[in-house]
Amino acid sequence: MPSETETAARVRAVLDIPLNRFLGMQLRDPADPSAGVWFPVGRTAQNQAGVLHGGAVTTLLDTASYLALLPRLSDAEHAVTHDQTVSLLRPVAAEKRVDVTATVLRRGRAVAFMRAEAVVDGELVATAQVTKSVVRLS
């Protein structure tokens, strides 16, 4: 488990990723980053048809997965995605709020498995299976 100081620094680093800022990502609960993220389907998250771009939701499914795993990483560990499978279940209209959460299914010594979900108005719109490699920090 990372220290409180390290956790806060890692969460700040996630929030400061330019793509996450560009998409308007916010923590669902600032007191509990593992609770996931949300973002508006503003112009930056829309495709040419004016609905949620699959790449935008894919990015934030991955981000929510990292935040869910964070409490299970030590200060000397980091996690990087090495596999992600996403299912886009239905289109999402402009200006909707998308809530993204993730659950750690299993954390091994070198690999962690997560499931992430994106929900709009209580309806599931996308899911992901995310596998992250747990790496030692130098």
Coordinates of N, CA and C in Angstrom, one line a residue:
M1 N 0.8 -1.2 0.0 CA 0.0 0.0 0.0 C 0.9 1.2 0.0
P2 N 0.6 2.2 -0.9 CA 1.5 3.4 -0.9 C 1.2 4.3 0.3
S3 N 2.2 5.1 0.6 CA 2.0 6.1 1.7 C 1.0 7.1 1.3
E4 N 0.4 7.8 2.2 CA -0.5 8.9 1.9 C 0.1 10.0 1.0
T5 N 1.4 10.3 1.3 CA 2.1 11.3 0.5 C 2.3 10.8 -0.9
E6 N 2.7 9.6 -1.1 CA 2.9 9.0 -2.4 C 1.6 8.9 -3.2
T7 N 0.6 8.5 -2.5 CA -0.8 8.4 -3.2 C -1.2 9.7 -3.7
A8 N -1.1 10.7 -2.9 CA -1.5 12.1 -3.3 C -0.7 12.6 -4.5
A9 N 0.6 12.3 -4.5 CA 1.5 12.7 -5.6 C 1.1 11.9 -6.9
R10 N 0.8 10.7 -6.8 CA 0.4 9.9 -8.0 C -1.0 10.3 -8.5
V11 N -1.9 10.6 -7.6 CA -3.2 11.1 -8.1 C -3.1 12.4 -8.8
R12 N -2.2 13.3 -8.2 CA -2.0 14.6 -8.9 C -1.4 14.4 -10.2
A13 N -0.5 13.5 -10.4 CA 0.2 13.2 -11.6 C -0.9 12.7 -12.7
V14 N -1.8 11.9 -12.2 CA -2.9 11.4 -13.1 C -3.8 12.6 -13.6
L15 N -4.1 13.4 -12.6 CA -5.0 14.6 -12.9 C -4.3 15.6 -13.8
D16 N -2.9 15.6 -13.8 CA -2.2 16.6 -14.6 C -1.8 16.0 -16.0
I17 N -2.2 14.8 -16.3 CA -1.9 14.3 -17.6 C -2.7 15.2 -18.6
P18 N -2.0 15.8 -19.6 CA -2.7 16.8 -20.5 C -3.9 16.2 -21.1
L19 N -3.9 14.9 -21.6 CA -5.1 14.4 -22.2 C -6.3 14.3 -21.2
N20 N -6.0 13.9 -20.0 CA -7.1 13.9 -19.0 C -7.7 15.2 -18.7
R21 N -6.8 16.2 -18.6 CA -7.3 17.6 -18.5 C -8.1 18.1 -19.7
F22 N -7.6 17.7 -20.9 CA -8.2 18.1 -22.1 C -9.6 17.6 -22.2
L23 N -9.8 16.3 -21.7 CA -11.1 15.7 -21.8 C -12.0 16.1 -20.7
G24 N -11.5 16.9 -19.7 CA -12.3 17.4 -18.6 C -12.5 16.4 -17.5
M25 N -11.6 15.4 -17.4 CA -11.7 14.4 -16.3 C -11.7 15.0 -14.9
Q26 N -12.6 14.5 -14.1 CA -12.6 14.8 -12.7 C -12.7 13.6 -11.8
L27 N -12.2 13.6 -10.6 CA -12.4 12.5 -9.6 C -13.9 12.5 -9.2
R28 N -14.5 11.3 -9.1 CA -15.8 11.2 -8.6 C -15.9 11.6 -7.2
D29 N -14.9 11.2 -6.4 CA -14.8 11.5 -5.0 C -13.3 11.9 -4.7
P30 N -13.1 13.2 -4.6 CA -11.7 13.7 -4.3 C -11.1 13.0 -3.1
A31 N -11.9 12.6 -2.1 CA -11.4 12.0 -0.9 C -11.0 10.5 -1.1
D32 N -11.5 10.0 -2.2 CA -11.3 8.5 -2.5 C -11.1 8.4 -4.1
P33 N -9.8 8.6 -4.5 CA -9.6 8.5 -6.0 C -9.9 7.2 -6.6
S34 N -9.9 6.1 -5.8 CA -10.2 4.8 -6.3 C -11.7 4.6 -6.6
A35 N -12.5 5.6 -6.3 CA -13.9 5.6 -6.6 C -14.2 5.9 -8.1
G36 N -13.1 6.3 -8.8 CA -13.2 6.5 -10.3 C -13.3 7.9 -10.7
V37 N -13.6 8.1 -11.9 CA -13.6 9.5 -12.5 C -14.9 9.7 -13.3
W38 N -15.1 11.0 -13.6 CA -16.2 11.3 -14.5 C -15.7 12.4 -15.5
F39 N -16.4 12.5 -16.6 CA -16.1 13.5 -17.6 C -17.3 13.9 -18.4
P40 N -17.4 15.1 -18.9 CA -18.5 15.5 -19.7 C -18.2 15.2 -21.2
V41 N -19.3 14.8 -21.9 CA -19.1 14.6 -23.4 C -19.2 16.0 -24.0
G42 N -18.1 16.8 -23.8 CA -18.0 18.1 -24.4 C -17.4 17.9 -25.8
R43 N -17.1 19.0 -26.4 CA -16.5 18.9 -27.8 C -15.2 18.1 -27.9
T44 N -14.4 18.2 -26.8 CA -13.1 17.5 -26.8 C -13.3 16.0 -26.8
A45 N -14.5 15.5 -26.3 CA -14.7 14.0 -26.2 C -15.6 13.5 -27.3
Q46 N -16.0 14.3 -28.3 CA -16.9 13.9 -29.3 C -16.2 13.5 -30.6
N47 N -16.9 12.6 -31.3 CA -16.4 12.2 -32.6 C -17.1 13.1 -33.7
Q48 N -16.9 12.9 -34.9 CA -17.4 13.7 -36.0 C -19.0 13.6 -36.0
A49 N -19.6 12.6 -35.4 CA -21.0 12.5 -35.4 C -21.6 13.2 -34.2
G50 N -20.8 13.8 -33.4 CA -21.3 14.6 -32.2 C -21.6 13.7 -31.0
V51 N -21.1 12.5 -31.0 CA -21.4 11.6 -29.8 C -20.0 11.2 -29.2
L52 N -20.0 10.6 -28.1 CA -18.8 10.2 -27.4 C -17.8 9.4 -28.3
H53 N -16.6 9.9 -28.4 CA -15.6 9.2 -29.1 C -15.1 8.0 -28.3
G54 N -15.0 6.9 -29.0 CA -14.5 5.7 -28.4 C -13.2 5.8 -27.7
G55 N -12.3 6.5 -28.3 CA -10.9 6.7 -27.8 C -10.9 7.5 -26.5
A56 N -11.8 8.4 -26.3 CA -11.9 9.2 -25.1 C -12.4 8.3 -23.9
V57 N -13.4 7.5 -24.1 CA -13.9 6.6 -23.1 C -12.9 5.5 -22.8
T58 N -12.2 5.1 -23.8 CA -11.1 4.0 -23.6 C -10.0 4.6 -22.7
T59 N -9.6 5.8 -22.9 CA -8.6 6.4 -22.1 C -9.0 6.5 -20.7
L60 N -10.2 6.9 -20.4 CA -10.6 7.0 -19.0 C -11.0 5.7 -18.4
L61 N -11.4 4.7 -19.1 CA -11.5 3.4 -18.5 C -10.1 2.9 -18.0
D62 N -9.1 3.2 -18.8 CA -7.7 2.8 -18.3 C -7.3 3.6 -17.1
T63 N -7.6 4.9 -17.1 CA -7.3 5.8 -16.0 C -8.0 5.3 -14.7
A64 N -9.3 5.0 -14.8 CA -10.0 4.5 -13.6 C -9.4 3.2 -13.1
S65 N -8.9 2.4 -14.0 CA -8.3 1.1 -13.6 C -7.1 1.3 -12.8
Y66 N -6.2 2.3 -13.3 CA -5.0 2.6 -12.5 C -5.4 3.1 -11.1
L67 N -6.4 4.0 -11.0 CA -6.7 4.6 -9.7 C -7.3 3.5 -8.8
A68 N -8.0 2.6 -9.3 CA -8.5 1.5 -8.5 C -7.4 0.6 -8.0
L69 N -6.3 0.4 -8.8 CA -5.2 -0.4 -8.4 C -4.3 0.3 -7.4
L70 N -4.2 1.6 -7.5 CA -3.3 2.4 -6.7 C -3.2 2.0 -5.2
P71 N -4.3 1.8 -4.5 CA -4.1 1.4 -3.1 C -3.4 0.1 -2.9
R72 N -3.2 -0.7 -3.9 CA -2.6 -2.0 -3.8 C -1.1 -2.0 -4.3
L73 N -0.6 -0.8 -4.6 CA 0.8 -0.7 -5.0 C 1.6 -0.1 -3.9
S74 N 2.8 -0.6 -3.7 CA 3.7 0.0 -2.7 C 4.3 1.3 -3.3
D75 N 5.0 2.0 -2.5 CA 5.7 3.2 -2.9 C 6.8 2.9 -4.0
A76 N 7.3 1.6 -3.9 CA 8.3 1.2 -4.9 C 7.8 0.6 -6.1
E77 N 6.4 0.6 -6.3 CA 5.8 0.0 -7.5 C 5.0 1.0 -8.3
H78 N 4.9 0.7 -9.6 CA 4.1 1.4 -10.5 C 3.4 0.4 -11.4
A79 N 2.4 0.8 -12.1 CA 1.7 -0.2 -13.0 C 1.5 0.5 -14.4
V80 N 1.7 -0.3 -15.4 CA 1.6 0.2 -16.8 C 0.7 -0.8 -17.5
T81 N -0.2 -0.3 -18.4 CA -1.1 -1.1 -19.1 C -0.4 -1.9 -20.2
H82 N -0.6 -3.2 -20.2 CA -0.1 -4.0 -21.3 C -1.1 -4.7 -22.1
D83 N -2.4 -4.6 -21.7 CA -3.5 -5.1 -22.5 C -4.8 -4.5 -22.0
Q84 N -5.6 -4.1 -23.0 CA -6.9 -3.5 -22.7 C -7.9 -3.9 -23.8
T85 N -9.0 -4.5 -23.4 CA -10.1 -4.8 -24.3 C -11.3 -4.0 -23.9
V86 N -11.8 -3.3 -24.9 CA -12.9 -2.4 -24.6 C -14.1 -2.8 -25.4
S87 N -15.3 -2.7 -24.8 CA -16.6 -2.9 -25.5 C -17.3 -1.6 -25.4
L88 N -17.6 -1.0 -26.6 CA -18.5 0.2 -26.6 C -19.9 -0.3 -26.9
L89 N -20.8 -0.1 -25.9 CA -22.1 -0.8 -25.9 C -23.2 0.1 -26.6
R90 N -23.1 1.4 -26.4 CA -24.1 2.3 -27.0 C -23.5 3.7 -27.1
P91 N -24.1 4.5 -28.1 CA -23.6 5.8 -28.2 C -24.0 6.7 -27.1
V92 N -23.3 7.7 -26.8 CA -23.5 8.7 -25.7 C -23.6 10.1 -26.3
A93 N -24.7 10.7 -26.1 CA -25.0 12.1 -26.7 C -24.1 13.1 -26.0
A94 N -23.9 14.2 -26.8 CA -23.1 15.3 -26.3 C -23.7 15.9 -25.0
E95 N -22.8 16.4 -24.2 CA -23.2 17.1 -22.9 C -23.6 16.1 -21.8
K96 N -23.6 14.8 -22.0 CA -23.9 13.9 -21.0 C -22.7 13.7 -20.0
R97 N -22.9 13.3 -18.8 CA -21.9 13.0 -17.9 C -21.6 11.5 -17.9
V98 N -20.4 11.2 -18.0 CA -20.0 9.8 -18.1 C -19.2 9.5 -16.8
D99 N -19.7 8.5 -16.0 CA -19.0 8.1 -14.8 C -18.3 6.8 -15.1
V100 N -17.0 6.7 -14.7 CA -16.2 5.6 -15.0 C -15.6 5.0 -13.6
T101 N -15.9 3.8 -13.4 CA -15.4 3.1 -12.2 C -14.6 1.8 -12.6
A102 N -13.8 1.3 -11.7 CA -13.1 0.1 -12.0 C -12.9 -0.7 -10.7
T103 N -12.8 -2.0 -10.9 CA -12.6 -2.9 -9.8 C -11.4 -3.8 -10.1
V104 N -10.6 -4.0 -9.0 CA -9.4 -4.9 -9.2 C -10.0 -6.3 -9.0
L105 N -9.8 -7.1 -10.0 CA -10.2 -8.5 -9.9 C -9.2 -9.4 -9.3
R106 N -7.9 -9.1 -9.6 CA -6.8 -9.9 -9.0 C -5.5 -9.1 -9.1
R107 N -4.7 -9.0 -8.0 CA -3.4 -8.4 -8.0 C -2.4 -9.5 -7.7
G108 N -1.6 -9.8 -8.7 CA -0.5 -10.8 -8.5 C 0.8 -10.0 -8.2
R109 N 1.9 -10.7 -8.2 CA 3.2 -10.1 -7.9 C 3.6 -9.2 -9.1
A110 N 3.3 -9.6 -10.3 CA 3.8 -8.9 -11.5 C 2.7 -8.4 -12.4
V111 N 1.5 -8.8 -12.2 CA 0.4 -8.5 -13.1 C -0.9 -8.2 -12.2
A112 N -1.7 -7.3 -12.7 CA -3.0 -7.0 -12.0 C -4.1 -7.0 -13.1
F113 N -5.3 -7.4 -12.7 CA -6.4 -7.5 -13.7 C -7.5 -6.7 -13.1
M114 N -8.1 -5.8 -14.0 CA -9.2 -4.9 -13.6 C -10.3 -5.0 -14.6
R115 N -11.5 -4.7 -14.1 CA -12.7 -4.5 -14.9 C -13.1 -3.1 -14.7
A116 N -13.4 -2.4 -15.8 CA -13.9 -1.0 -15.7 C -15.2 -0.8 -16.4
E117 N -16.0 0.1 -16.0 CA -17.3 0.3 -16.6 C -17.5 1.8 -16.7
A118 N -18.2 2.2 -17.8 CA -18.6 3.6 -18.0 C -20.1 3.6 -18.0
V119 N -20.7 4.5 -17.2 CA -22.2 4.6 -17.1 C -22.6 6.0 -17.3
V120 N -23.8 6.1 -18.0 CA -24.4 7.4 -18.2 C -25.9 7.2 -17.8
D121 N -26.3 8.1 -16.9 CA -27.7 8.0 -16.4 C -28.1 6.6 -15.9
G122 N -27.2 5.9 -15.3 CA -27.5 4.6 -14.8 C -27.4 3.5 -15.8
E123 N -27.1 3.8 -17.0 CA -27.0 2.8 -18.1 C -25.6 2.6 -18.5
L124 N -25.2 1.3 -18.6 CA -23.9 0.9 -19.0 C -23.6 1.2 -20.4
V125 N -22.6 2.0 -20.7 CA -22.3 2.4 -22.1 C -21.0 1.8 -22.6
A126 N -20.1 1.4 -21.7 CA -18.8 0.8 -22.2 C -18.2 0.0 -21.0
T127 N -17.5 -1.1 -21.4 CA -16.7 -1.9 -20.4 C -15.3 -2.1 -20.9
A128 N -14.5 -2.5 -20.0 CA -13.1 -2.8 -20.3 C -12.5 -3.8 -19.4
Q129 N -11.7 -4.7 -19.9 CA -10.8 -5.6 -19.2 C -9.4 -5.0 -19.3
V130 N -8.8 -4.7 -18.2 CA -7.5 -4.0 -18.3 C -6.5 -4.9 -17.5
T131 N -5.4 -5.2 -18.1 CA -4.3 -5.9 -17.5 C -3.1 -4.9 -17.4
K132 N -2.6 -4.8 -16.2 CA -1.4 -3.9 -16.0 C -0.2 -4.7 -15.5
S133 N 0.9 -4.4 -16.0 CA 2.2 -5.0 -15.4 C 2.6 -4.1 -14.2
V134 N 2.9 -4.8 -13.1 CA 3.4 -4.1 -11.9 C 4.9 -4.1 -12.1
V135 N 5.5 -2.9 -12.1 CA 6.9 -2.7 -12.2 C 7.5 -2.0 -11.0
R136 N 8.8 -2.4 -10.8 CA 9.5 -1.7 -9.7 C 10.0 -0.4 -10.2
L137 N 9.9 0.6 -9.3 CA 10.5 1.9 -9.6 C 12.0 1.9 -9.2
S138 N 12.8 2.6 -10.0 CA 14.2 2.6 -9.7 C 14.6 3.6 -8.6

